[in-house]
mmCIF file of C-alpha atoms in Angstrom:
data_model
loop_
_atom_site.group_PDB
_atom_site.id
_atom_site.type_symbol
_atom_site.label_atom_id
_atom_site.label_comp_id
_atom_site.label_asym_id
_atom_site.label_seq_id
_atom_site.Cartn_x
_atom_site.Cartn_y
_atom_site.Cartn_z
ATOM 1 C CA ASP A 1 119.404 93.434 121.996
ATOM 2 C CA GLN A 2 116.432 94.933 120.225
ATOM 3 C CA GLN A 3 113.311 94.523 122.338
ATOM 4 C CA VAL A 4 110.934 96.132 119.841
ATOM 5 C CA LYS A 5 111.037 95.088 116.209
ATOM 6 C CA GLN A 6 109.355 96.408 113.106
ATOM 7 C CA ASN A 7 110.251 93.879 110.461
ATOM 8 C CA SER A 8 108.896 95.781 107.467
ATOM 9 C CA PRO A 9 111.126 98.756 106.661
ATOM 10 C CA SER A 10 108.669 100.087 104.094
ATOM 11 C CA LEU A 11 105.059 99.887 102.982
ATOM 12 C CA SER A 12 103.445 101.276 99.828
ATOM 13 C CA VAL A 13 99.664 101.613 99.726
ATOM 14 C CA GLN A 14 97.143 103.174 97.407
ATOM 15 C CA GLU A 15 95.192 106.182 98.606
ATOM 16 C CA GLY A 16 91.896 105.121 100.154
ATOM 17 C CA ARG A 17 93.077 101.600 101.018
ATOM 18 C CA ILE A 18 94.068 100.218 104.409
ATOM 19 C CA SER A 19 97.631 100.482 105.753
ATOM 20 C CA ILE A 20 98.637 97.809 108.273
ATOM 21 C CA LEU A 21 101.854 98.257 110.217
ATOM 22 C CA ASN A 22 103.191 95.529 112.471
ATOM 23 C CA CYS A 23 105.374 95.487 115.561
ATOM 24 C CA ASP A 24 106.710 92.671 117.759
ATOM 25 C CA TYR A 25 108.235 92.897 121.214
ATOM 26 C CA THR A 26 110.124 90.536 123.478
ATOM 27 C CA ASN A 27 109.924 92.079 126.964
ATOM 28 C CA SER A 28 106.819 90.929 128.851
ATOM 29 C CA MET A 29 107.299 93.805 131.326
ATOM 30 C CA PHE A 30 106.156 96.377 128.754
ATOM 31 C CA ASP A 31 102.834 97.789 129.982
ATOM 32 C CA TYR A 32 102.012 100.491 127.468
ATOM 33 C CA PHE A 33 102.446 100.746 123.726
ATOM 34 C CA LEU A 34 102.525 103.765 121.452
ATOM 35 C CA TRP A 35 102.775 104.666 117.791
ATOM 36 C CA TYR A 36 104.603 107.765 116.620
ATOM 37 C CA LYS A 37 104.648 109.402 113.217
ATOM 38 C CA LYS A 38 107.676 111.244 111.892
ATOM 39 C CA TYR A 39 108.092 113.553 108.923
ATOM 40 C CA PRO A 40 111.592 114.370 107.577
ATOM 41 C CA ALA A 41 113.497 117.003 109.581
ATOM 42 C CA GLU A 42 110.887 116.975 112.365
ATOM 43 C CA GLY A 43 110.600 115.270 115.716
ATOM 44 C CA PRO A 44 108.267 112.285 116.168
ATOM 45 C CA THR A 45 104.676 113.118 117.039
ATOM 46 C CA PHE A 46 102.396 110.941 119.116
ATOM 47 C CA LEU A 47 99.687 109.155 117.158
ATOM 48 C CA ILE A 48 97.866 106.602 119.293
ATOM 49 C CA SER A 49 98.512 104.361 122.278
ATOM 50 C CA ILE A 50 97.167 101.292 124.043
ATOM 51 C CA SER A 51 97.466 99.977 127.557
ATOM 52 C CA SER A 52 98.439 96.358 128.096
ATOM 53 C CA ILE A 53 95.037 95.694 129.702
ATOM 54 C CA LYS A 54 93.241 96.436 126.423
ATOM 55 C CA ASP A 55 93.330 94.717 123.054
ATOM 56 C CA LYS A 56 92.065 97.539 120.847
ATOM 57 C CA ASN A 57 92.060 101.318 120.774
ATOM 58 C CA GLU A 58 90.516 103.476 118.082
ATOM 59 C CA ASP A 59 90.999 107.151 117.214
ATOM 60 C CA GLY A 60 89.402 108.296 113.987
ATOM 61 C CA ARG A 61 91.150 106.613 111.073
ATOM 62 C CA PHE A 62 93.707 104.958 113.363
ATOM 63 C CA THR A 63 93.234 101.708 115.283
ATOM 64 C CA VAL A 64 95.850 99.888 117.314
ATOM 65 C CA PHE A 65 95.466 96.195 118.150
ATOM 66 C CA LEU A 66 97.410 94.401 120.864
ATOM 67 C CA ASN A 67 97.888 90.640 121.122
ATOM 68 C CA LYS A 68 99.721 90.096 124.414
ATOM 69 C CA SER A 69 100.047 86.357 124.074
ATOM 70 C CA ALA A 70 101.824 86.796 120.747
ATOM 71 C CA LYS A 71 103.669 89.929 121.911
ATOM 72 C CA HIS A 72 102.443 91.655 118.786
ATOM 73 C CA LEU A 73 100.736 94.925 117.997
ATOM 74 C CA SER A 74 99.536 96.453 114.793
ATOM 75 C CA LEU A 75 98.393 99.843 113.557
ATOM 76 C CA HIS A 76 95.598 100.097 110.996
ATOM 77 C CA ILE A 77 95.061 103.302 109.030
ATOM 78 C CA VAL A 78 91.766 103.439 107.141
ATOM 79 C CA PRO A 79 91.443 105.056 104.675
ATOM 80 C CA SER A 80 95.041 105.954 103.886
ATOM 81 C CA GLN A 81 95.615 109.538 102.754
ATOM 82 C CA PRO A 82 98.605 111.229 101.067
ATOM 83 C CA GLY A 83 99.403 113.104 104.286
ATOM 84 C CA ASP A 84 99.936 109.746 105.995
ATOM 85 C CA SER A 85 103.192 109.283 104.064
ATOM 86 C CA ALA A 86 105.783 109.306 106.857
ATOM 87 C CA VAL A 87 107.903 107.044 109.039
ATOM 88 C CA TYR A 88 105.940 105.257 111.759
ATOM 89 C CA PHE A 89 107.643 104.108 114.944
ATOM 90 C CA CYS A 90 106.286 101.571 117.363
ATOM 91 C CA ALA A 91 107.317 102.113 121.012
ATOM 92 C CA ALA A 92 106.854 100.119 124.192
ATOM 93 C CA ALA A 93 106.992 101.498 127.721
ATOM 94 C CA ASN A 94 108.342 100.110 130.958
ATOM 95 C CA ASP A 95 109.420 101.986 134.064
ATOM 96 C CA TYR A 96 108.856 105.430 132.450
ATOM 97 C CA LYS A 97 111.132 104.655 129.524
ATOM 98 C CA LEU A 98 110.316 103.895 125.901
ATOM 99 C CA SER A 99 111.976 101.371 123.612
ATOM 100 C CA PHE A 100 111.515 102.100 119.911
ATOM 101 C CA GLY A 101 111.393 99.960 116.814
ATOM 102 C CA ALA A 102 113.431 100.930 113.745
ATOM 103 C CA GLY A 103 110.407 102.363 111.944
ATOM 104 C CA THR A 104 108.336 101.634 108.845
ATOM 105 C CA THR A 105 108.275 104.132 105.986
ATOM 106 C CA VAL A 106 104.757 104.423 104.592
ATOM 107 C CA THR A 107 104.196 105.802 101.110
ATOM 108 C CA VAL A 108 100.622 106.511 100.059
ATOM 109 C CA ARG A 109 100.224 106.485 96.248
ATOM 110 C CA ALA A 110 97.584 108.614 94.554
ATOM 111 C CA ASN B 1 102.996 127.017 124.270
ATOM 112 C CA ALA B 2 106.229 126.431 122.364
ATOM 113 C CA GLY B 3 106.347 122.811 123.564
ATOM 114 C CA VAL B 4 109.856 121.343 123.436
ATOM 115 C CA THR B 5 112.551 123.494 121.860
ATOM 116 C CA GLN B 6 116.071 122.421 120.961
ATOM 117 C CA THR B 7 119.116 124.444 119.960
ATOM 118 C CA PRO B 8 121.073 124.402 117.765
ATOM 119 C CA LYS B 9 119.324 122.807 114.780
ATOM 120 C CA PHE B 10 122.607 121.855 113.105
ATOM 121 C CA ARG B 11 126.209 121.670 114.278
ATOM 122 C CA ILE B 12 129.513 120.423 112.903
ATOM 123 C CA LEU B 13 132.155 119.520 115.467
ATOM 124 C CA LYS B 14 135.750 118.511 115.083
ATOM 125 C CA ILE B 15 136.934 115.345 116.825
ATOM 126 C CA GLY B 16 137.791 116.103 120.439
ATOM 127 C CA GLN B 17 135.668 119.249 120.717
ATOM 128 C CA SER B 18 132.901 119.587 123.276
ATOM 129 C CA MET B 19 129.437 121.098 123.087
ATOM 130 C CA THR B 20 126.118 121.344 124.881
ATOM 131 C CA LEU B 21 122.798 120.621 123.227
ATOM 132 C CA GLN B 22 120.060 122.708 124.792
ATOM 133 C CA CYS B 23 116.516 121.499 125.506
ATOM 134 C CA THR B 24 113.695 123.478 127.087
ATOM 135 C CA GLN B 25 110.053 122.618 127.640
ATOM 136 C CA ASP B 26 107.260 124.918 128.776
ATOM 137 C CA MET B 27 104.653 122.284 129.660
ATOM 138 C CA ASN B 28 105.791 121.800 133.271
ATOM 139 C CA HIS B 29 106.512 118.127 132.604
ATOM 140 C CA ASN B 30 108.519 116.222 135.200
ATOM 141 C CA TYR B 31 109.928 113.641 132.803
ATOM 142 C CA MET B 32 112.523 114.568 130.205
ATOM 143 C CA TYR B 33 114.568 112.438 127.835
ATOM 144 C CA TRP B 34 117.444 112.551 125.371
ATOM 145 C CA TYR B 35 117.533 110.197 122.386
ATOM 146 C CA ARG B 36 119.769 109.727 119.404
ATOM 147 C CA GLN B 37 118.637 108.401 116.056
ATOM 148 C CA ASP B 38 121.098 106.902 113.620
ATOM 149 C CA PRO B 39 120.147 106.307 109.946
ATOM 150 C CA GLY B 40 117.695 103.406 109.530
ATOM 151 C CA MET B 41 117.468 102.887 113.277
ATOM 152 C CA GLY B 42 114.975 103.633 115.969
ATOM 153 C CA LEU B 43 115.546 106.125 118.746
ATOM 154 C CA LYS B 44 117.995 105.059 121.433
ATOM 155 C CA LEU B 45 117.677 106.509 124.949
ATOM 156 C CA ILE B 46 120.801 108.315 126.157
ATOM 157 C CA TYR B 47 119.723 109.806 129.496
ATOM 158 C CA TYR B 48 116.473 110.623 131.219
ATOM 159 C CA SER B 49 115.201 112.593 134.188
ATOM 160 C CA VAL B 50 112.124 112.069 136.359
ATOM 161 C CA GLY B 51 112.337 115.509 137.935
ATOM 162 C CA ALA B 52 114.646 118.397 138.730
ATOM 163 C CA GLY B 53 117.856 117.147 140.312
ATOM 164 C CA ILE B 54 117.290 113.522 139.271
ATOM 165 C CA THR B 55 118.911 111.953 136.209
ATOM 166 C CA ASP B 56 119.692 108.414 135.136
ATOM 167 C CA LYS B 57 121.418 106.579 132.304
ATOM 168 C CA GLY B 58 119.577 105.110 129.378
ATOM 169 C CA GLU B 59 120.701 102.563 126.843
ATOM 170 C CA VAL B 60 123.644 104.481 125.287
ATOM 171 C CA PRO B 61 125.055 106.982 127.850
ATOM 172 C CA ASN B 62 128.789 106.684 127.115
ATOM 173 C CA GLY B 63 130.354 109.957 125.964
ATOM 174 C CA TYR B 64 127.476 112.103 127.268
ATOM 175 C CA ASN B 65 126.487 113.889 130.441
ATOM 176 C CA VAL B 66 123.312 115.634 131.575
ATOM 177 C CA SER B 67 122.068 117.874 134.335
ATOM 178 C CA ARG B 68 118.578 118.918 135.422
ATOM 179 C CA SER B 69 118.666 121.960 137.668
ATOM 180 C CA THR B 70 115.191 123.198 136.689
ATOM 181 C CA THR B 71 111.957 121.561 135.523
ATOM 182 C CA GLU B 72 112.209 123.363 132.172
ATOM 183 C CA ASP B 73 115.776 122.657 131.057
ATOM 184 C CA PHE B 74 117.625 119.430 130.338
ATOM 185 C CA PRO B 75 120.952 120.101 128.552
ATOM 186 C CA LEU B 76 123.028 117.283 127.054
ATOM 187 C CA ARG B 77 126.804 117.665 127.187
ATOM 188 C CA LEU B 78 129.160 115.974 124.712
ATOM 189 C CA GLU B 79 132.751 115.793 125.897
ATOM 190 C CA LEU B 80 135.564 114.862 123.487
ATOM 191 C CA ALA B 81 133.348 114.410 120.433
ATOM 192 C CA ALA B 82 133.932 111.288 118.322
ATOM 193 C CA PRO B 83 132.697 110.383 114.799
ATOM 194 C CA SER B 84 130.460 107.718 116.393
ATOM 195 C CA GLN B 85 128.439 110.561 117.929
ATOM 196 C CA THR B 86 127.354 111.788 114.511
ATOM 197 C CA SER B 87 123.597 111.462 114.751
ATOM 198 C CA VAL B 88 120.299 113.302 115.126
ATOM 199 C CA TYR B 89 119.515 114.102 118.750
ATOM 200 C CA PHE B 90 115.975 114.450 120.042
ATOM 201 C CA CYS B 91 114.838 115.787 123.364
ATOM 202 C CA ALA B 92 111.414 114.848 124.725
ATOM 203 C CA SER B 93 109.264 115.591 127.742
ATOM 204 C CA SER B 94 106.322 113.763 129.286
ATOM 205 C CA PRO B 95 103.732 114.433 131.975
ATOM 206 C CA ASP B 96 103.556 110.792 133.023
ATOM 207 C CA GLY B 97 106.556 108.951 131.609
ATOM 208 C CA TYR B 98 104.527 107.424 128.788
ATOM 209 C CA GLU B 99 103.259 109.795 126.087
ATOM 210 C CA GLN B 100 106.286 111.831 125.148
ATOM 211 C CA TYR B 101 106.456 115.122 123.260
ATOM 212 C CA PHE B 102 109.497 115.589 121.067
ATOM 213 C CA GLY B 103 111.516 118.589 119.990
ATOM 214 C CA PRO B 104 112.515 119.136 116.350
ATOM 215 C CA GLY B 105 115.971 117.606 116.762
ATOM 216 C CA THR B 106 119.616 118.636 116.455
ATOM 217 C CA ARG B 107 121.633 117.220 113.562
ATOM 218 C CA LEU B 108 125.238 116.781 114.709
ATOM 219 C CA THR B 109 128.185 115.853 112.511
ATOM 220 C CA VAL B 110 131.596 115.057 114.016
ATOM 221 C CA THR B 111 134.498 115.101 111.554
#
């Protein structure tokens, strides 16, 4: 069963606007959440993370929000830039292992 | 630092053949992982290791084996390759079991 779900396979956004990516999880034992970015033919690279004791973490243009009661997290990218076009994976950690969502492909239009 | 390196980058196997995917990290991380990614899917954990000499199964271990004799190396062995093992394989390492650093991947086709 899939414990981490990204229900939007793709997102198209205009350059300069906000990108919002969503992720839902089912396992209440997850204690750490991460977002990874992946370009074609490369491995995923770490973007930003949040501990389950926080509800927001910011790093430059990237902000992750966590709603534990809803088992939901989101990634906001403001402003979106052409180099942000990639696949974004949500991941949740428990017991030193990560469970990944299926990914959301973001396309930033000029 | 090279980070996490994987060899080979590409490989075509015939059904029933065996091979080893190599993974090396130079960051002195205790935790290492093997994942596979199928088209349109997220990464699925095959095996992981929390230190030299210690390995454990992940979500999809069938058809694979691993060993961890050193901190740096974590090879993944495929025995009796099957078409269902056609995938992209990623190795990762982590200092704490949370933030993981990935290699560039090995694209494997079994025909």
